[in-house]
CSV table of C-alpha atoms in Angstrom, one decimal:
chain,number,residue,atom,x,y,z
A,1,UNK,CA,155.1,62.6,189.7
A,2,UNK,CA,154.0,66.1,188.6
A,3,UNK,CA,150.3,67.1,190.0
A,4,UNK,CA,148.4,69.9,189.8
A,5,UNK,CA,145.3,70.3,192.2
A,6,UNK,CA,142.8,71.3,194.3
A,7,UNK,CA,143.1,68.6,197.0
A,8,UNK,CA,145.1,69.3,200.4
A,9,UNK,CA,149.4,68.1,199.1
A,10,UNK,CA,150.9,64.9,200.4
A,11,UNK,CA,154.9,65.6,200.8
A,12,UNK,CA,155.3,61.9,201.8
A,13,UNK,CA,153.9,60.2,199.2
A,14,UNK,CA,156.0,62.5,197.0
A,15,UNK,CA,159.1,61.4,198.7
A,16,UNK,CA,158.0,58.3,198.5
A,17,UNK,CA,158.0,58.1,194.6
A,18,UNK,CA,161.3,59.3,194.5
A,19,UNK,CA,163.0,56.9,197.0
A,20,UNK,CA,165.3,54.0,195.8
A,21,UNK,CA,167.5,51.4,197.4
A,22,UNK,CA,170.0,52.6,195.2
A,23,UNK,CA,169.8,56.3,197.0
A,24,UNK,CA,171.5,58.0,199.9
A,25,UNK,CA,169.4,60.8,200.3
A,26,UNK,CA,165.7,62.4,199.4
A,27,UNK,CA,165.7,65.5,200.0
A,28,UNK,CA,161.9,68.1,200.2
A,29,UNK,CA,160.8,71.5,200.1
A,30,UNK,CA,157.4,72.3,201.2
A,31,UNK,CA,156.1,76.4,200.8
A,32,UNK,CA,153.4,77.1,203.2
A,33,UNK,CA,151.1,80.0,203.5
A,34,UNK,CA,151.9,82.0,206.0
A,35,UNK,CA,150.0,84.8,208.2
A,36,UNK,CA,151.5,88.0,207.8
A,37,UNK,CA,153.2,89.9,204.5
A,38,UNK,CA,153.9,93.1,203.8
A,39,UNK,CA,152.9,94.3,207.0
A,40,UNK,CA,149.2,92.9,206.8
A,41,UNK,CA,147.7,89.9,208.4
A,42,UNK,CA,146.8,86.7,206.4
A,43,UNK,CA,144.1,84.9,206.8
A,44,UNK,CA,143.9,82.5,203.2
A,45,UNK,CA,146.0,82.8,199.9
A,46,UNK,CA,143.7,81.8,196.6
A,47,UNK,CA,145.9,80.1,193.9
A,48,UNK,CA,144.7,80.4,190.2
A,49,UNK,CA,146.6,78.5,188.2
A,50,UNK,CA,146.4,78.0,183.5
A,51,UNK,CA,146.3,74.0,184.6
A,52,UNK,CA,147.4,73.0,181.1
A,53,UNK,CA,150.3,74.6,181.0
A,54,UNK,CA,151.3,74.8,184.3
A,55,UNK,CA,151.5,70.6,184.1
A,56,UNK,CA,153.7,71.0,180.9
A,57,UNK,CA,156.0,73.2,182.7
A,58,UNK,CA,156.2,71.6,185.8
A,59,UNK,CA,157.1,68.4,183.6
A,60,UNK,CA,159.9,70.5,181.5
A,61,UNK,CA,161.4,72.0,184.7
A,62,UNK,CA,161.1,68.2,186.2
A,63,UNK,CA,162.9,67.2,183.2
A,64,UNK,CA,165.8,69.2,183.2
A,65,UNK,CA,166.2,68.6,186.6
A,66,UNK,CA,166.6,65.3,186.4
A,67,UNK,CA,169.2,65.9,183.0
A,68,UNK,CA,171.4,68.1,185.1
A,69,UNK,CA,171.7,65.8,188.2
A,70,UNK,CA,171.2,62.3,189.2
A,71,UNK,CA,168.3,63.0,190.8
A,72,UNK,CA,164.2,61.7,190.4
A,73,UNK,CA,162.2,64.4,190.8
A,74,UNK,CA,158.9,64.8,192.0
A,75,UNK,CA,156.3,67.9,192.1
A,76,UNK,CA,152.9,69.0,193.2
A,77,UNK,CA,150.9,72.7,193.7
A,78,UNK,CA,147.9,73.5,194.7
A,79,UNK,CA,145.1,75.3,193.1
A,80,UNK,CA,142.3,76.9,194.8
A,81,UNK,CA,141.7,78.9,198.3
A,82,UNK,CA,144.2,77.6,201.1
A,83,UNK,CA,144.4,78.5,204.2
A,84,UNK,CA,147.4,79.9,206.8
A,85,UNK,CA,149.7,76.9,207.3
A,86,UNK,CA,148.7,74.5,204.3
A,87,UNK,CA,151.0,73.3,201.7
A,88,UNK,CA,150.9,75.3,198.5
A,89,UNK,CA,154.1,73.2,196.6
A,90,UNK,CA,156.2,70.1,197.4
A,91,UNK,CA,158.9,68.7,196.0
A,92,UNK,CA,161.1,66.2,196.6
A,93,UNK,CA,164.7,64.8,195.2
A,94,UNK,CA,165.9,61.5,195.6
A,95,UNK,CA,169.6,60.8,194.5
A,96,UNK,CA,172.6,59.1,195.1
A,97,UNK,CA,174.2,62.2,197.6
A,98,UNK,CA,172.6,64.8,199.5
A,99,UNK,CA,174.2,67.3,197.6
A,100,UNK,CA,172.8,67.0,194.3
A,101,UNK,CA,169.5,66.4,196.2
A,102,UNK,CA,169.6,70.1,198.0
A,103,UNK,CA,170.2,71.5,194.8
A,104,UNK,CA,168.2,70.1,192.2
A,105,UNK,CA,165.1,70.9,195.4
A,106,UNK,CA,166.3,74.3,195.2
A,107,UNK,CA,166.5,74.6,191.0
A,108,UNK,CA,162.6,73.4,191.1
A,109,UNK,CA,161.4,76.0,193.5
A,110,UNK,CA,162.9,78.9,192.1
A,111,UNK,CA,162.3,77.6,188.7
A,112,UNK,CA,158.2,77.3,189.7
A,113,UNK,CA,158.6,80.8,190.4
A,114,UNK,CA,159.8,82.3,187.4
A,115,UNK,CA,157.5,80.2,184.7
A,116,UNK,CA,155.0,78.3,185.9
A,117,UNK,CA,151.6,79.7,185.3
A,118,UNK,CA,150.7,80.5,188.7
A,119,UNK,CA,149.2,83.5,190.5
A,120,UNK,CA,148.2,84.2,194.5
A,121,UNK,CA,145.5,86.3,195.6
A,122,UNK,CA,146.3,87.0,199.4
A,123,UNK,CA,142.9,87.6,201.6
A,124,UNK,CA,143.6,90.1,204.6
A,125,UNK,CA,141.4,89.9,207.9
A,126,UNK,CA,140.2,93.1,206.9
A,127,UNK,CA,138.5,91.6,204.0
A,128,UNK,CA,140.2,92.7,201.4
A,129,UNK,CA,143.0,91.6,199.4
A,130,UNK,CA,145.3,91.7,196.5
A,131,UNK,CA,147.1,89.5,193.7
A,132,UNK,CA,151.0,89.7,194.4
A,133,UNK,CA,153.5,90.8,191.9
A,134,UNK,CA,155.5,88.3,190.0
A,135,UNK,CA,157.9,87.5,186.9
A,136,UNK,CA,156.6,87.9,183.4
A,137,UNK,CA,156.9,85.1,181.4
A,138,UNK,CA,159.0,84.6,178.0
A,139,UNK,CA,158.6,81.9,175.4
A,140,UNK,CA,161.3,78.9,176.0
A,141,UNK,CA,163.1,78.0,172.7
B,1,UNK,CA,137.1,87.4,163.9
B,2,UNK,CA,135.4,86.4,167.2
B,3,UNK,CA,138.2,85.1,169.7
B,4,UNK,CA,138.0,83.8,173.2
B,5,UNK,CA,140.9,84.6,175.6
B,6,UNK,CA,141.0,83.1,179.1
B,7,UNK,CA,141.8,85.7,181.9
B,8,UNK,CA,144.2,84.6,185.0
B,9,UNK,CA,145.3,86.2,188.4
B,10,UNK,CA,144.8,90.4,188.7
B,11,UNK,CA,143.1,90.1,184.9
B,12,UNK,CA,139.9,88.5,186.7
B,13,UNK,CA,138.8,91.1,188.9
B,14,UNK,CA,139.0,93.7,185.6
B,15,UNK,CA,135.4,93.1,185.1
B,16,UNK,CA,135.5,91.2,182.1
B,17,UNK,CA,134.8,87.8,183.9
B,18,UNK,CA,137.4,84.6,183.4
B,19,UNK,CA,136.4,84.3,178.8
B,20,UNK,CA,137.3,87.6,177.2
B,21,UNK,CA,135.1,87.4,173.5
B,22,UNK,CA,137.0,89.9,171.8
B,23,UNK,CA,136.6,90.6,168.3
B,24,UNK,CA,140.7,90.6,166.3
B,25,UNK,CA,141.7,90.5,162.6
B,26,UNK,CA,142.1,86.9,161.5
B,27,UNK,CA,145.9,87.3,160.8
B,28,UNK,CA,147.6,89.2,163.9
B,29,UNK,CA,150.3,89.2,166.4
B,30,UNK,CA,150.5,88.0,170.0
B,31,UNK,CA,152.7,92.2,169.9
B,32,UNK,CA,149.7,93.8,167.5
B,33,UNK,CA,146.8,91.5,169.6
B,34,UNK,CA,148.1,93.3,173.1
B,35,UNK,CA,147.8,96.3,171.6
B,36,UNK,CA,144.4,95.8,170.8
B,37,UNK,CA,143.5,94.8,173.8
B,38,UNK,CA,145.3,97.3,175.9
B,39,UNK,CA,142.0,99.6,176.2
B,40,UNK,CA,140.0,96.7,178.0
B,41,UNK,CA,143.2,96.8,180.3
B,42,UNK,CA,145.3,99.5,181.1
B,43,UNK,CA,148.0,99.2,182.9
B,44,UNK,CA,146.6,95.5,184.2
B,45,UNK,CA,147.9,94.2,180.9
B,46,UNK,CA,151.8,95.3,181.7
B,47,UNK,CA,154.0,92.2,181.4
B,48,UNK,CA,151.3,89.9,180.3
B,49,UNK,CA,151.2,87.4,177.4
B,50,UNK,CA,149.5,85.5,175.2
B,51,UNK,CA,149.6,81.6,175.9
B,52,UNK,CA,148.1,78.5,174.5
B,53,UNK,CA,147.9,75.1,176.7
B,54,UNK,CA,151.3,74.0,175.5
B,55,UNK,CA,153.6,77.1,175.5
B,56,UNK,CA,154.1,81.1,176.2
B,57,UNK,CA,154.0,82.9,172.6
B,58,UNK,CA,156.8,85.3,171.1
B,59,UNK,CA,155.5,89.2,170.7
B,60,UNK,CA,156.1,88.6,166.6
B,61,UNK,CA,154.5,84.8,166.7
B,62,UNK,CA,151.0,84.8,164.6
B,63,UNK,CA,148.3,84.3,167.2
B,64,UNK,CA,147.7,80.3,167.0
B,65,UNK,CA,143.6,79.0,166.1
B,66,UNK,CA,141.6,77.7,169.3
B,67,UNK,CA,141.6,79.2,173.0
B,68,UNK,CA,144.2,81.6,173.9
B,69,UNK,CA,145.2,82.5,177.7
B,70,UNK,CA,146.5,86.0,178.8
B,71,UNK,CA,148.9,86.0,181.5
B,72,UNK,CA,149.9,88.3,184.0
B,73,UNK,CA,153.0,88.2,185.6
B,74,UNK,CA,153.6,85.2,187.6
B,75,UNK,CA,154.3,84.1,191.5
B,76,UNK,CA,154.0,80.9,192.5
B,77,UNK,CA,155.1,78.3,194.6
C-alpha cells in the first residue's frame, strides 16, 4: 500500500496490509505534528506535496525496502493543512523477526525525508509562519 | 518557447502563483533553465530542481516536453 492524501491516515489498516500468518512481528512509525518548534508555538503544519512523484518515490523507496529485508512494506502521507497531533506519515513493516521490521521502519522514514517531494509550512499562533528547510533533491540512477 | 513550471513549498508564496509561464529557448538545460529563471527567484531558487511526474532531472539533462515542476529543498514525513 503506498497512499498519498488529503484524508485524516489510518496506521491500522496499514498494519493490517502488511500482516501474515507467516510473520512474527509488524512493526509502525507514525510522525505527528507537534506544538512547539524552534522556540515558537504550533498551531497547524500545511503539507504541499508534487503528488505524482511523490507516489513514484514512495513506491521505489517501498521497493527497496522490501529487496534489502524480508519485510512487506506499507506507506501513507498526508497532504494538506493538519492540525497539532494528527498523523502526517505511517508506515508499517511486517516480517518474519522484529529486527528487520525496526529497521526497514526506520530506512522508510529517513528515506521520505531525503527524496520524497514533500514540503511543510508551519502556522504559528501569532499568525504567521514559514516553510522549513530541507534536503535538496538529486536524480536517482 | 512558452513553458509552464509548477511551483512547490517556499516557491509559492514568491508571488508568481502555483504555474510559472515562462518563456525559455526550445533546446536548454535543467543547469542553463535555473539560470534563467534565477531573477524571478533569488535566493528562493538555491537547492531547487527541475522535476517531471516520474523523476528529479540532472543539471546537464535537456529539459524534457510537457509540464515541468521546480523544487525546493525537501522535508517531509
Amino acid at each position: 500500500m503506498i497512499l498519498v492524501t488529503k484524508a485524516r491516515l489510518n496506521p491500522a489498516a496499514l498494519e493490517r496490509s502488511v500482516s501474515s500468518p507467516k510473520h512474527g512481528a509488524v512493526a509502525s512509525f507514525v510522525g505527528t505534528v507537534r506544538s512547539a518548534h524552534a522556540g515558537r508555538v504550533v498551531k497547524a503544519v500545511s503539507y504541499d506535496c508534487f503528488v505524482p512523484l511523490a507516489e513514484k518515490e514512495l513506491a521505489r523507496i517501498k521497493a527497496a525496502a522490501e529487496r534489502r529485508w524480508p519485510v512487506r512494506v506499507a506507506v501513507a502521507h498526508r497532504n494538506g493543512r493538519l492540525r497539532v497531533g494528527e498523523a502526517s506519515v505511517a508506515i508499517s513493516a511486517g516480517s518474519g523477526h522484529r529486527a528487520e521490521a525496526f529497521e526497514a521502519c526506520r530506512f522508510v522514514i529517513e528515506e521520505i525525508k531525503r527524496r520524497v517531494p514533500v514540503w511543510k509550512k508551519e502556522h504559528y499562533t501569532k499568525g504567521d509562519g514559514r516553510w522549513l528547510a530541507g534536503c535538496a533533491l538529486h536524480r536517482r540512477s | 518557447m512558452k513553458r509552464k513550471i509548477a511551483l512547490y513549498g517556499r516557491l509559492r508564496d514568491a508571488g508568481h502563483g502555483r504555474i510559472l509561464s515562462v518563456e525559455l529557448p526550445k533546446s536548454v538545460t535543467c543547469r542553463e533553465a535555473l539560470a534563467l529563471l534565477k531573477p524571478s527567484f533569488g535566493r528562493l531558487l538555491d537547492g531547487c530542481v527541475l522535476a517531471t511526474g516520474d523523476e528529479v532531472l540532472a543539471p546537464g539533462d535537456e529539459l524534457p516536453a510537457g509540464t515541468l515542476a521546480l523544487l525546493p529543498p525537501v522535508c517531509g514525513g
